[in-house]
Amino acid sequence: MQLAKVIGDVVVTRKDDNLTGITLLVLQPIAADGTPSGRTLVAVDAAGAGVGETVFFVRGKEASFPWHPTPVPADAGVVGIVDHWDLG
Amino acid sequence: MQLAKVIGDVVVTRKDDNLTGITLLVLQPIAADGTPSGRTLVAVDAAGAGVGETVFFVRGKEASFPWHPTPVPADAGVVGIVDHWDLG
Amino acid sequence: MQLAKVIGDVVVTRKDDNLTGITLLVLQPIAADGTPSGRTLVAVDAAGAGVGETVFFVRGKEASFPWHPTPVPADAGVVGIVDHWDLG
Amino acid sequence: MQLAKVIGDVVVTRKDDNLTGITLLVLQPIAADGTPSGRTLVAVDAAGAGVGETVFFVRGKEASFPWHPTPVPADAGVVGIVDHWDLG
Amino acid sequence: MQLAKVIGDVVVTRKDDNLTGITLLVLQPIAADGTPSGRTLVAVDAAGAGVGETVFFVRGKEASFPWHPTPVPADAGVVGIVDHWDLG
């Protein structure tokens, strides 16, 4: 998984039926030091996150696990909202 | 998932049977600011997209979910046509 | 999926039993403009492709779908031979 | 899999239920010569690792195998703590 | 899949039970011209390879296919030892 900032959302009316009612967020991945790291991407939201929050997201089929057994065609999903992280 | 522009299509007559009747699009991924981001790729189309449209696509086995249970050998698929996106 | 040129083949006698009888091709991925794009790789061939042909290939478990239900341990597979592609 | 150093942990209270009770570690992947290699990431811990230890981790759905059949939405997981490695 | 040289092995005593008895090799991927290409990684060995040999390996869940149905938590596995390859 990676840490990310939620930086926006996407409005899509014509889409696969299994995406109906699912929020699509635009994420900017961040490194452990909080700086942007890698490309922006679109993720489904399983955690109720909003713009400006720090989240962590999962890539791959695992992104659809929260909607199991619905075969949601997603390859990235927010699965938690981060309180804080510590570097030891 | 990523945002992308549809920039072309591919004609393939000799192919795996489970790809028969499925449109193959050439995509240019774009970043949240609309600029090209990353390599062009070929994706199956589950949304009825056309050249010039902005779409979002999914990578991995999830690309074949719209044809489930047919085992379509695809690793990228257009699953929605984007109306607009907002950066907060 | 990505477009690629077939640039060679690999001879492997000691291998996983489920790869027996499957041709292994060396591919050079190409971008939409026909130029090389990314690293060469080895792919199983489900389309009967030969050296010099332009193909498109799939990454991931999907590469083994044409041999389903045999669990072919492959992560890249040629699933079509390209006639031509058009950029709109 | 890749070798990595555990460099921190993440505190997440609002998350997918299937992540409850699972430790989330911040990893810095390292190359075979011990130097940092690639981006930091967040991984679930199936090995009881702590900050400062050298581990090896797996990417993809395989990261959730230790919790099978619970569909843990994770794409990276620590599956072993490294004693040492040898370059021949 | 990719071609690689086996450059070492990893000793791990505390690990997921399903990795017990499986050899872990350090690989350096190589390009079609034989030069190093990309990061070193750790792979399970399903082919009986040794340090110094040229192999080809698979990424993803497919790496665990040779141990099916044991859910080996591996994302890279050596599935063949290369005799030679030809560029046409």
Short mmCIF file of C-alpha atoms in Angstrom, two decimals:
data_model
loop_
_atom_site.label_atom_id
_atom_site.label_comp_id
_atom_site.label_asym_id
_atom_site.label_seq_id
_atom_site.Cartn_x
_atom_site.Cartn_y
_atom_site.Cartn_z
CA MET A 1 0.00 0.00 0.00
CA GLN A 2 1.03 3.60 -0.25
CA LEU A 3 0.23 6.78 1.60
CA ALA A 4 -1.54 9.48 -0.44
CA LYS A 5 -3.30 12.80 -0.28
CA VAL A 6 -6.82 13.03 -1.69
CA ILE A 7 -6.62 15.90 -4.20
CA GLY A 8 -9.90 15.67 -6.11
CA ASP A 9 -12.74 13.55 -7.42
CA VAL A 10 -13.99 12.34 -10.79
CA VAL A 11 -17.51 12.56 -12.24
CA VAL A 12 -18.34 9.67 -14.55
CA THR A 13 -21.89 9.01 -15.70
CA ARG A 14 -21.31 6.37 -18.39
CA LYS A 15 -19.51 3.53 -16.64
CA ASP A 16 -19.53 -0.15 -15.78
CA ASP A 17 -22.68 -0.95 -13.75
CA ASN A 18 -20.65 -2.33 -10.88
CA LEU A 19 -19.14 1.11 -10.28
CA THR A 20 -22.56 2.69 -9.63
CA GLY A 21 -22.69 4.55 -6.33
CA ILE A 22 -18.96 4.29 -5.69
CA THR A 23 -16.96 7.49 -5.15
CA LEU A 24 -13.92 7.97 -7.38
CA LEU A 25 -11.09 9.98 -5.81
CA VAL A 26 -7.99 11.52 -7.38
CA LEU A 27 -4.94 10.64 -5.28
CA GLN A 28 -1.40 11.96 -5.13
CA PRO A 29 0.83 9.26 -3.60
CA ILE A 30 3.30 10.53 -1.00
CA ALA A 31 6.55 9.12 0.38
CA ALA A 32 7.28 8.43 4.05
CA ASP A 33 8.59 12.00 4.40
CA GLY A 34 5.28 13.43 3.16
CA THR A 35 6.49 14.59 -0.25
CA PRO A 36 4.69 13.68 -3.50
CA SER A 37 5.96 10.38 -4.92
CA GLY A 38 4.80 9.04 -8.25
CA ARG A 39 1.86 9.70 -10.54
CA THR A 40 -1.61 10.78 -9.60
CA LEU A 41 -4.24 8.08 -9.97
CA VAL A 42 -7.96 7.43 -9.58
CA ALA A 43 -9.14 5.16 -6.75
CA VAL A 44 -12.45 3.86 -5.44
CA ASP A 45 -13.23 4.93 -1.88
CA ALA A 46 -14.03 2.30 0.77
CA ALA A 47 -13.23 4.55 3.73
CA GLY A 48 -15.34 7.68 3.32
CA ALA A 49 -12.35 9.92 2.64
CA GLY A 50 -12.56 13.55 1.51
CA VAL A 51 -10.38 16.01 -0.35
CA GLY A 52 -7.38 17.04 1.73
CA GLU A 53 -7.20 13.92 3.89
CA THR A 54 -4.21 11.61 4.10
CA VAL A 55 -5.16 8.05 3.28
CA PHE A 56 -3.54 4.80 2.40
CA PHE A 57 -4.62 2.86 -0.63
CA VAL A 58 -4.18 -0.59 -2.08
CA ARG A 59 -3.47 -1.49 -5.70
CA GLY A 60 -4.75 -4.47 -7.64
CA LYS A 61 -7.79 -6.66 -7.42
CA GLU A 62 -7.61 -6.22 -3.65
CA ALA A 63 -9.13 -2.76 -4.18
CA SER A 64 -12.46 -4.44 -4.86
CA PHE A 65 -12.43 -6.65 -1.74
CA PRO A 66 -14.63 -4.27 0.31
CA TRP A 67 -17.44 -4.81 -2.22
CA HIS A 68 -16.94 -8.57 -2.45
CA PRO A 69 -18.55 -10.53 -4.11
CA THR A 70 -19.51 -7.72 -6.52
CA PRO A 71 -16.82 -7.73 -9.24
CA VAL A 72 -16.04 -4.02 -9.05
CA PRO A 73 -13.59 -3.26 -11.91
CA ALA A 74 -11.12 -1.27 -9.83
CA ASP A 75 -7.35 -1.52 -9.46
CA ALA A 76 -6.83 1.05 -6.71
CA GLY A 77 -8.87 1.72 -3.59
CA VAL A 78 -8.67 3.82 -0.44
CA VAL A 79 -8.95 1.40 2.49
CA GLY A 80 -7.99 3.61 5.44
CA ILE A 81 -7.69 7.19 6.63
CA VAL A 82 -4.32 7.85 8.28
CA ASP A 83 -4.17 9.39 11.75
CA HIS A 84 -0.38 9.62 11.73
CA TRP A 85 2.70 7.60 10.98
CA ASP A 86 5.98 7.30 12.84
CA LEU A 87 9.47 6.77 11.49
CA GLY A 88 11.64 4.90 13.97
CA MET B 1 -7.28 3.51 -12.26
CA GLN B 2 -5.93 6.26 -14.44
CA LEU B 3 -7.40 8.93 -16.64
CA ALA B 4 -6.57 8.66 -20.35
CA LYS B 5 -7.35 9.99 -23.79
CA VAL B 6 -8.44 7.52 -26.48
CA ILE B 7 -5.99 8.14 -29.33
CA GLY B 8 -6.62 5.23 -31.69
CA ASP B 9 -7.67 1.64 -32.19
CA VAL B 10 -6.05 -1.64 -33.16
CA VAL B 11 -7.10 -4.12 -35.83
CA VAL B 12 -6.26 -7.70 -34.96
CA THR B 13 -7.68 -10.62 -36.91
CA ARG B 14 -5.63 -13.51 -35.52
CA LYS B 15 -6.23 -13.49 -31.77
CA ASP B 16 -7.42 -15.45 -28.76
CA ASP B 17 -11.06 -16.48 -29.31
CA ASN B 18 -12.19 -14.77 -26.13
CA LEU B 19 -11.24 -11.39 -27.61
CA THR B 20 -13.64 -11.80 -30.54
CA GLY B 21 -16.00 -8.84 -30.89
CA ILE B 22 -14.18 -6.72 -28.32
CA THR B 23 -12.90 -3.29 -29.37
CA LEU B 24 -9.22 -2.59 -28.72
CA LEU B 25 -8.37 1.05 -28.06
CA VAL B 26 -5.02 2.82 -27.93
CA LEU B 27 -4.84 4.99 -24.81
CA GLN B 28 -2.55 7.79 -23.70
CA PRO B 29 -2.70 8.02 -19.88
CA ILE B 30 -2.97 11.56 -18.52
CA ALA B 31 -2.18 13.08 -15.14
CA ALA B 32 -4.63 15.03 -12.97
CA ASP B 33 -3.59 18.23 -14.76
CA GLY B 34 -4.51 16.75 -18.15
CA THR B 35 -0.98 16.30 -19.47
CA PRO B 36 0.25 12.98 -20.92
CA SER B 37 1.67 10.71 -18.21
CA GLY B 38 3.31 7.41 -19.00
CA ARG B 39 3.31 5.07 -21.94
CA THR B 40 0.58 4.46 -24.45
CA LEU B 41 -1.16 1.12 -24.07
CA VAL B 42 -3.88 -1.04 -25.61
CA ALA B 43 -7.12 -1.59 -23.66
CA VAL B 44 -10.37 -3.46 -24.16
CA ASP B 45 -13.43 -1.24 -24.20
CA ALA B 46 -16.34 -1.91 -21.83
CA ALA B 47 -17.79 1.61 -22.04
CA GLY B 48 -18.35 2.32 -25.72
CA ALA B 49 -15.65 4.97 -25.89
CA GLY B 50 -14.42 6.62 -29.08
CA VAL B 51 -11.27 8.35 -30.30
CA GLY B 52 -10.84 11.74 -28.63
CA GLU B 53 -12.84 10.95 -25.48
CA THR B 54 -11.44 11.13 -21.96
CA VAL B 55 -11.90 7.86 -20.13
CA PHE B 56 -10.66 6.09 -17.08
CA PHE B 57 -9.30 2.62 -17.26
CA VAL B 58 -8.40 -0.20 -14.95
CA ARG B 59 -5.29 -2.39 -15.07
CA GLY B 60 -5.03 -6.08 -14.25
CA LYS B 61 -7.42 -8.98 -14.30
CA GLU B 62 -10.13 -6.53 -13.27
CA ALA B 63 -10.18 -5.35 -16.90
CA SER B 64 -11.98 -8.56 -17.80
CA PHE B 65 -14.66 -8.29 -15.10
CA PRO B 66 -17.29 -6.77 -17.45
CA TRP B 67 -17.16 -9.99 -19.52
CA HIS B 68 -17.20 -12.30 -16.50
CA PRO B 69 -17.22 -15.34 -16.55
CA THR B 70 -15.56 -15.31 -19.99
CA PRO B 71 -11.79 -15.40 -19.36
CA VAL B 72 -10.93 -12.46 -21.60
CA PRO B 73 -7.10 -12.25 -21.71
CA ALA B 74 -6.88 -8.52 -21.07
CA ASP B 75 -4.83 -6.52 -18.57
CA ALA B 76 -6.26 -3.05 -19.25
CA GLY B 77 -9.83 -1.96 -19.88
CA VAL B 78 -11.84 1.22 -20.26
CA VAL B 79 -14.60 1.10 -17.63
CA GLY B 80 -15.95 4.66 -17.74
CA ILE B 81 -16.16 7.80 -19.84
CA VAL B 82 -15.23 10.89 -17.83
CA ASP B 83 -17.57 13.89 -17.71
CA HIS B 84 -15.14 16.01 -15.71
CA TRP B 85 -12.93 15.89 -12.67
CA ASP B 86 -12.33 18.43 -9.93
CA LEU B 87 -9.17 19.19 -7.98
CA GLY B 88 -9.98 20.44 -4.51
CA MET C 1 -1.96 -4.73 -23.22
CA GLN C 2 0.93 -3.39 -25.21
CA LEU C 3 2.07 -3.59 -28.78
CA ALA C 4 5.40 -5.36 -29.36
CA LYS C 5 7.74 -6.77 -31.96
CA VAL C 6 8.79 -10.40 -31.67
CA ILE C 7 12.59 -10.27 -31.66
CA GLY C 8 13.61 -13.79 -30.65
CA ASP C 9 12.84 -16.98 -28.79
CA VAL C 10 14.14 -18.79 -25.73
CA VAL C 11 15.18 -22.43 -25.40
CA VAL C 12 14.53 -23.87 -21.96
CA THR C 13 14.72 -27.59 -21.29
CA ARG C 14 14.54 -27.66 -17.47
CA LYS C 15 11.30 -25.90 -16.58
CA ASP C 16 7.98 -26.17 -14.80
CA ASP C 17 5.98 -29.07 -16.31
CA ASN C 18 3.08 -26.79 -17.16
CA LEU C 19 5.27 -24.89 -19.61
CA THR C 20 5.97 -28.02 -21.69
CA GLY C 21 5.17 -27.49 -25.36
CA ILE C 22 4.64 -23.76 -25.03
CA THR C 23 6.72 -21.41 -27.18
CA LEU C 24 8.61 -18.68 -25.35
CA LEU C 25 9.15 -15.48 -27.35
CA VAL C 26 11.40 -12.49 -26.68
CA LEU C 27 9.40 -9.29 -27.14
CA GLN C 28 10.37 -5.65 -27.51
CA PRO C 29 7.38 -3.50 -26.49
CA ILE C 30 6.67 -0.58 -28.82
CA ALA C 31 4.77 2.67 -28.36
CA ALA C 32 1.83 3.84 -30.47
CA ASP C 33 4.30 5.52 -32.85
CA GLY C 34 6.13 2.23 -33.43
CA THR C 35 9.29 3.07 -31.49
CA PRO C 36 10.72 0.75 -28.81
CA SER C 37 9.20 1.48 -25.39
CA GLY C 38 10.39 -0.26 -22.26
CA ARG C 39 12.31 -3.40 -21.50
CA THR C 40 12.45 -6.60 -23.49
CA LEU C 41 10.61 -9.49 -21.89
CA VAL C 42 9.78 -13.17 -22.39
CA ALA C 43 6.19 -14.16 -23.18
CA VAL C 44 4.28 -17.37 -23.84
CA ASP C 45 2.70 -17.53 -27.28
CA ALA C 46 -1.02 -18.20 -27.66
CA ALA C 47 -1.28 -16.77 -31.17
CA GLY C 48 1.28 -18.62 -33.26
CA ALA C 49 3.47 -15.54 -33.73
CA GLY C 50 6.92 -15.55 -35.31
CA VAL C 51 10.05 -13.44 -35.20
CA GLY C 52 9.51 -10.08 -36.90
CA GLU C 53 5.75 -9.92 -36.42
CA THR C 54 3.93 -7.15 -34.55
CA VAL C 55 1.80 -8.55 -31.77
CA PHE C 56 -0.02 -7.40 -28.71
CA PHE C 57 0.50 -9.06 -25.39
CA VAL C 58 -1.12 -9.17 -22.01
CA ARG C 59 0.62 -9.06 -18.63
CA GLY C 60 -0.36 -10.89 -15.46
CA LYS C 61 -2.22 -14.07 -14.71
CA GLU C 62 -4.37 -13.31 -17.76
CA ALA C 63 -1.45 -14.54 -19.86
CA SER C 64 -2.32 -18.08 -18.82
CA PHE C 65 -6.04 -17.85 -19.67
CA PRO C 66 -5.68 -19.48 -23.11
CA TRP C 67 -4.45 -22.66 -21.35
CA HIS C 68 -7.12 -22.57 -18.65
CA PRO C 69 -7.51 -24.57 -16.40
CA THR C 70 -3.83 -25.57 -16.63
CA PRO C 71 -1.96 -23.31 -14.18
CA VAL C 72 0.71 -22.16 -16.62
CA PRO C 73 3.21 -20.09 -14.61
CA ALA C 74 3.38 -17.16 -17.03
CA ASP C 75 3.01 -13.41 -16.49
CA ALA C 76 3.13 -12.27 -20.11
CA GLY C 77 1.53 -13.76 -23.18
CA VAL C 78 1.02 -12.95 -26.86
CA VAL C 79 -2.74 -13.02 -27.47
CA GLY C 80 -3.01 -11.45 -30.92
CA ILE C 81 -1.11 -10.65 -34.09
CA VAL C 82 -1.63 -7.05 -35.17
CA ASP C 83 -2.77 -6.25 -38.71
CA HIS C 84 -2.50 -2.51 -38.21
CA TRP C 85 -3.45 0.23 -35.82
CA ASP C 86 -4.83 3.70 -36.43
CA LEU C 87 -4.26 6.91 -34.51
CA GLY C 88 -7.25 9.21 -34.78
CA MET D 1 9.82 -10.36 -3.39
CA GLN D 2 12.20 -7.68 -2.28
CA LEU D 3 14.43 -7.08 0.69
CA ALA D 4 13.54 -4.05 2.84
CA LYS D 5 14.27 -2.25 6.08
CA VAL D 6 11.36 -1.56 8.42
CA ILE D 7 11.53 2.20 8.99
CA GLY D 8 8.25 3.00 10.73
CA ASP D 9 4.62 2.20 11.32
CA VAL D 10 1.25 3.73 10.48
CA VAL D 11 -1.67 4.45 12.80
CA VAL D 12 -5.05 4.15 11.09
CA THR D 13 -8.28 4.08 13.06
CA ARG D 14 -10.84 4.44 10.26
CA LYS D 15 -10.20 1.54 7.90
CA ASP D 16 -11.63 -1.50 6.21
CA ASP D 17 -12.84 -3.97 8.86
CA ASN D 18 -10.63 -6.73 7.51
CA LEU D 19 -7.55 -4.73 8.44
CA THR D 20 -8.49 -4.66 12.14
CA GLY D 21 -5.69 -5.93 14.36
CA ILE D 22 -3.13 -6.03 11.57
CA THR D 23 0.11 -4.06 11.98
CA LEU D 24 0.98 -1.65 9.16
CA LEU D 25 4.70 -1.09 8.63
CA VAL D 26 6.54 1.50 6.57
CA LEU D 27 9.22 -0.20 4.46
CA GLN D 28 12.22 1.06 2.52
CA PRO D 29 13.09 -1.51 -0.15
CA ILE D 30 16.80 -2.27 -0.47
CA ALA D 31 18.90 -3.73 -3.26
CA ALA D 32 21.13 -6.81 -2.98
CA ASP D 33 24.01 -4.56 -1.90
CA GLY D 34 21.96 -3.17 1.01
CA THR D 35 21.36 0.30 -0.43
CA PRO D 36 17.87 1.85 -0.65
CA SER D 37 16.13 0.93 -3.91
CA GLY D 38 12.78 2.36 -4.88
CA ARG D 39 9.95 4.06 -3.03
CA THR D 40 8.87 3.58 0.54
CA LEU D 41 5.61 1.72 0.94
CA VAL D 42 3.16 0.47 3.57
CA ALA D 43 2.88 -3.29 4.18
CA VAL D 44 0.88 -5.57 6.45
CA ASP D 45 3.00 -7.64 8.82
CA ALA D 46 2.66 -11.43 8.88
CA ALA D 47 6.06 -12.04 10.49
CA GLY D 48 6.13 -10.00 13.68
CA ALA D 49 8.77 -7.60 12.40
CA GLY D 50 9.87 -4.44 14.16
CA VAL D 51 11.45 -1.14 13.23
CA GLY D 52 15.08 -1.57 12.19
CA GLU D 53 14.81 -5.18 11.09
CA THR D 54 15.61 -6.42 7.58
CA VAL D 55 12.68 -8.26 6.08
CA PHE D 56 11.48 -9.51 2.78
CA PHE D 57 8.06 -8.69 1.50
CA VAL D 58 5.70 -9.81 -1.20
CA ARG D 59 3.57 -7.60 -3.47
CA GLY D 60 0.09 -8.30 -4.78
CA LYS D 61 -2.82 -10.34 -3.56
CA GLU D 62 -0.29 -12.82 -2.19
CA ALA D 63 0.24 -10.37 0.69
CA SER D 64 -3.13 -11.43 2.10
CA PHE D 65 -2.45 -15.19 1.91
CA PRO D 66 -1.39 -15.48 5.60
CA TRP D 67 -4.92 -14.32 6.59
CA HIS D 68 -6.69 -16.56 4.07
CA PRO D 69 -9.69 -16.82 3.68
CA THR D 70 -10.21 -13.33 5.13
CA PRO D 71 -10.11 -10.93 2.15
CA VAL D 72 -7.57 -8.54 3.67
CA PRO D 73 -7.30 -5.57 1.24
CA ALA D 74 -3.50 -5.47 1.14
CA ASP D 75 -1.07 -5.39 -1.76
CA ALA D 76 2.21 -5.68 0.16
CA GLY D 77 3.08 -7.83 3.15
CA VAL D 78 6.12 -8.77 5.20
CA VAL D 79 6.39 -12.57 5.07
CA GLY D 80 9.84 -13.17 6.54
CA ILE D 81 12.58 -11.67 8.67
CA VAL D 82 15.98 -11.99 7.01
CA ASP D 83 18.90 -13.51 8.91
CA HIS D 84 21.39 -12.80 6.14
CA TRP D 85 21.84 -13.14 2.42
CA ASP D 86 24.82 -14.23 0.36
CA LEU D 87 25.97 -13.09 -3.05
CA GLY D 88 27.82 -15.86 -4.87
CA MET E 1 8.61 -13.23 -17.74
CA GLN E 2 12.14 -11.96 -17.71
CA LEU E 3 15.58 -13.45 -18.09
CA ALA E 4 17.86 -13.18 -15.03
CA LYS E 5 21.13 -14.29 -13.51
CA VAL E 6 21.03 -15.99 -10.11
CA ILE E 7 23.44 -13.91 -7.99
CA GLY E 8 22.79 -15.16 -4.45
CA ASP E 9 20.42 -16.64 -1.91
CA VAL E 10 18.63 -15.51 1.24
CA VAL E 11 18.52 -17.18 4.65
CA VAL E 12 15.25 -16.59 6.48
CA THR E 13 14.33 -18.56 9.58
CA ARG E 14 11.29 -16.62 10.80
CA LYS E 15 8.81 -16.66 7.93
CA ASP E 16 5.34 -17.60 6.79
CA ASP E 17 4.84 -21.36 7.26
CA ASN E 18 4.01 -21.85 3.60
CA LEU E 19 7.53 -20.79 2.64
CA THR E 20 9.11 -23.62 4.65
CA GLY E 21 11.51 -25.70 2.57
CA ILE E 22 11.45 -23.32 -0.40
CA THR E 23 14.73 -21.87 -1.66
CA LEU E 24 14.90 -18.09 -1.96
CA LEU E 25 17.23 -16.79 -4.68
CA VAL E 26 18.53 -13.30 -5.36
CA LEU E 27 18.09 -12.47 -9.06
CA GLN E 28 19.50 -9.77 -11.32
CA PRO E 29 17.14 -9.36 -14.30
CA ILE E 30 18.90 -9.10 -17.66
CA ALA E 31 17.81 -7.69 -21.02
CA ALA E 32 17.78 -9.61 -24.30
CA ASP E 33 21.39 -8.51 -24.92
CA GLY E 34 22.51 -10.03 -21.62
CA THR E 35 23.12 -6.77 -19.74
CA PRO E 36 21.61 -6.10 -16.30
CA SER E 37 18.15 -4.53 -16.56
CA GLY E 38 16.25 -3.35 -13.52
CA ARG E 39 16.42 -4.01 -9.81
CA THR E 40 17.57 -7.13 -8.04
CA LEU E 41 14.80 -9.12 -6.43
CA VAL E 42 14.13 -12.24 -4.35
CA ALA E 43 12.36 -15.19 -5.98
CA VAL E 44 11.23 -18.65 -4.94
CA ASP E 45 12.86 -21.45 -6.90
CA ALA E 46 10.71 -24.03 -8.69
CA ALA E 47 13.46 -25.16 -11.09
CA GLY E 48 16.42 -26.18 -8.94
CA ALA E 49 18.59 -23.27 -10.09
CA GLY E 50 21.96 -22.35 -8.61
CA VAL E 51 24.11 -19.26 -8.33
CA GLY E 52 25.55 -18.25 -11.69
CA GLU E 53 22.86 -19.84 -13.83
CA THR E 54 20.68 -17.95 -16.31
CA VAL E 55 17.01 -18.46 -15.58
CA PHE E 56 13.68 -17.00 -16.45
CA PHE E 57 11.22 -16.01 -13.80
CA VAL E 58 7.60 -15.08 -13.51
CA ARG E 59 6.10 -12.26 -11.45
CA GLY E 60 2.80 -12.24 -9.59
CA LYS E 61 0.62 -14.89 -8.07
CA GLU E 62 1.72 -17.17 -10.90
CA ALA E 63 4.99 -17.62 -9.01
CA SER E 64 3.15 -19.83 -6.54
CA PHE E 65 1.52 -22.07 -9.18
CA PRO E 66 4.16 -24.83 -8.91
CA TRP E 67 3.12 -25.33 -5.24
CA HIS E 68 -0.61 -25.17 -5.96
CA PRO E 69 -2.86 -25.49 -3.96
CA THR E 70 -0.53 -24.35 -1.15
CA PRO E 71 -0.94 -20.56 -0.92
CA VAL E 72 2.78 -19.74 -1.03
CA PRO E 73 3.07 -15.98 -0.43
CA ALA E 74 5.45 -15.28 -3.32
CA ASP E 75 5.34 -12.72 -6.12
CA ALA E 76 8.36 -13.87 -8.12
CA GLY E 77 9.52 -17.37 -8.98
CA VAL E 78 12.12 -19.07 -11.12
CA VAL E 79 10.24 -21.43 -13.46
CA GLY E 80 12.94 -22.42 -15.93
CA ILE E 81 16.68 -22.63 -16.49
CA VAL E 82 17.68 -21.13 -19.83
CA ASP E 83 19.79 -23.13 -22.27
CA HIS E 84 20.12 -20.26 -24.74
CA TRP E 85 18.07 -17.67 -26.49
CA ASP E 86 18.14 -16.44 -30.08
CA LEU E 87 17.49 -13.00 -31.49
CA GLY E 88 16.15 -13.18 -35.02
#
